[in-house]
Coordinates of C-alpha atoms in Angstrom, one line a residue:
M11 CA 269.5 223.0 63.4
D12 CA 270.2 225.0 60.3
H13 CA 272.3 222.2 58.9
V14 CA 269.5 219.6 59.6
D15 CA 267.0 221.9 57.9
V16 CA 269.1 222.0 54.7
V17 CA 269.7 218.3 54.5
L18 CA 266.4 217.0 56.0
K19 CA 265.4 215.6 52.6
N20 CA 268.3 213.1 52.7
K21 CA 267.5 209.5 53.6
D22 CA 270.1 209.4 56.3
V23 CA 268.8 212.5 58.2
C24 CA 265.8 212.6 60.5
M25 CA 264.1 215.0 62.9
H26 CA 261.0 214.4 65.1
S27 CA 259.0 216.8 67.1
A28 CA 255.8 216.2 69.0
E29 CA 253.7 217.7 71.8
V30 CA 251.6 214.9 73.3
E31 CA 250.2 214.0 76.7
L32 CA 251.8 211.0 78.5
S33 CA 251.5 209.3 81.8
K34 CA 254.3 209.4 84.3
T35 CA 255.1 205.8 83.6
S36 CA 255.3 206.5 79.8
I37 CA 257.5 209.5 80.5
T38 CA 259.9 207.4 82.6
E39 CA 260.0 204.7 79.8
L40 CA 260.7 207.3 77.1
V41 CA 263.6 208.9 79.1
E42 CA 265.1 205.5 79.8
E43 CA 264.8 204.6 76.1
I44 CA 266.5 207.8 75.0
H45 CA 269.4 207.2 77.4
A46 CA 269.7 203.6 76.2
L47 CA 269.6 204.7 72.5
G48 CA 272.4 207.1 73.1
A49 CA 274.5 204.5 75.0
K50 CA 273.9 201.9 72.2
Y51 CA 275.2 204.1 69.5
R52 CA 278.1 205.5 71.5
A53 CA 279.2 201.9 72.0
R54 CA 278.7 201.2 68.3
A55 CA 280.8 204.2 67.4
L56 CA 283.6 203.0 69.6
R57 CA 283.4 199.5 68.0
D58 CA 283.3 200.9 64.5
K59 CA 286.3 203.2 65.2
N60 CA 288.3 200.3 66.5
L61 CA 287.4 197.9 63.6
L62 CA 287.1 200.1 60.5
S63 CA 289.4 202.5 58.7
A64 CA 288.7 206.3 58.8
D65 CA 287.5 206.3 55.2
Q66 CA 284.7 203.9 56.2
L67 CA 283.4 206.2 58.9
Q68 CA 281.1 209.3 58.7
S69 CA 281.0 211.9 61.4
V70 CA 277.5 212.4 62.7
R71 CA 275.9 214.4 65.5
W72 CA 272.6 213.9 67.3
L73 CA 270.7 215.9 69.9
Y74 CA 267.9 214.5 72.0
A75 CA 265.9 216.8 74.2
F76 CA 262.9 215.8 76.3
A77 CA 261.2 217.8 79.0
P78 CA 257.7 218.3 80.3
F79 CA 256.4 221.3 78.4
E80 CA 253.1 222.9 77.5
T81 CA 252.8 225.4 74.7
N82 CA 251.2 228.7 75.7
W83 CA 248.9 229.0 72.7
Q84 CA 247.6 232.4 73.9
Q85 CA 250.9 233.9 72.7
Y86 CA 249.9 233.1 69.2
P87 CA 246.7 235.2 68.6
L88 CA 244.6 234.3 65.6
E89 CA 244.0 237.2 63.3
V90 CA 240.6 237.1 61.6
K91 CA 240.6 238.9 58.3

C-alpha cells in the first residue's frame, strides 16, 4: 500500500475504496465480477508472456478485497473546540 500511495498520481495506477449498502443480489454480482476480472487478466498475462518478449512486459500486482463490513463510527469521537 505504501508503494501505491507514492505512485497513485500515475495514470497506470488506481485505487478504489467505498463503504456502501448493497442488496444480497448486488453483493453476489460484485463478488462474481471480481473473480471474473482476476481470471481475465491472469489469462491475458499468460497470453502476453507467451507472445511478447520480456522487455515488452511490465510486472504488476493487484489486490482485491471485499467483505461485508460496517465502520464503527463511535470509535472516532468528534472533538468540539
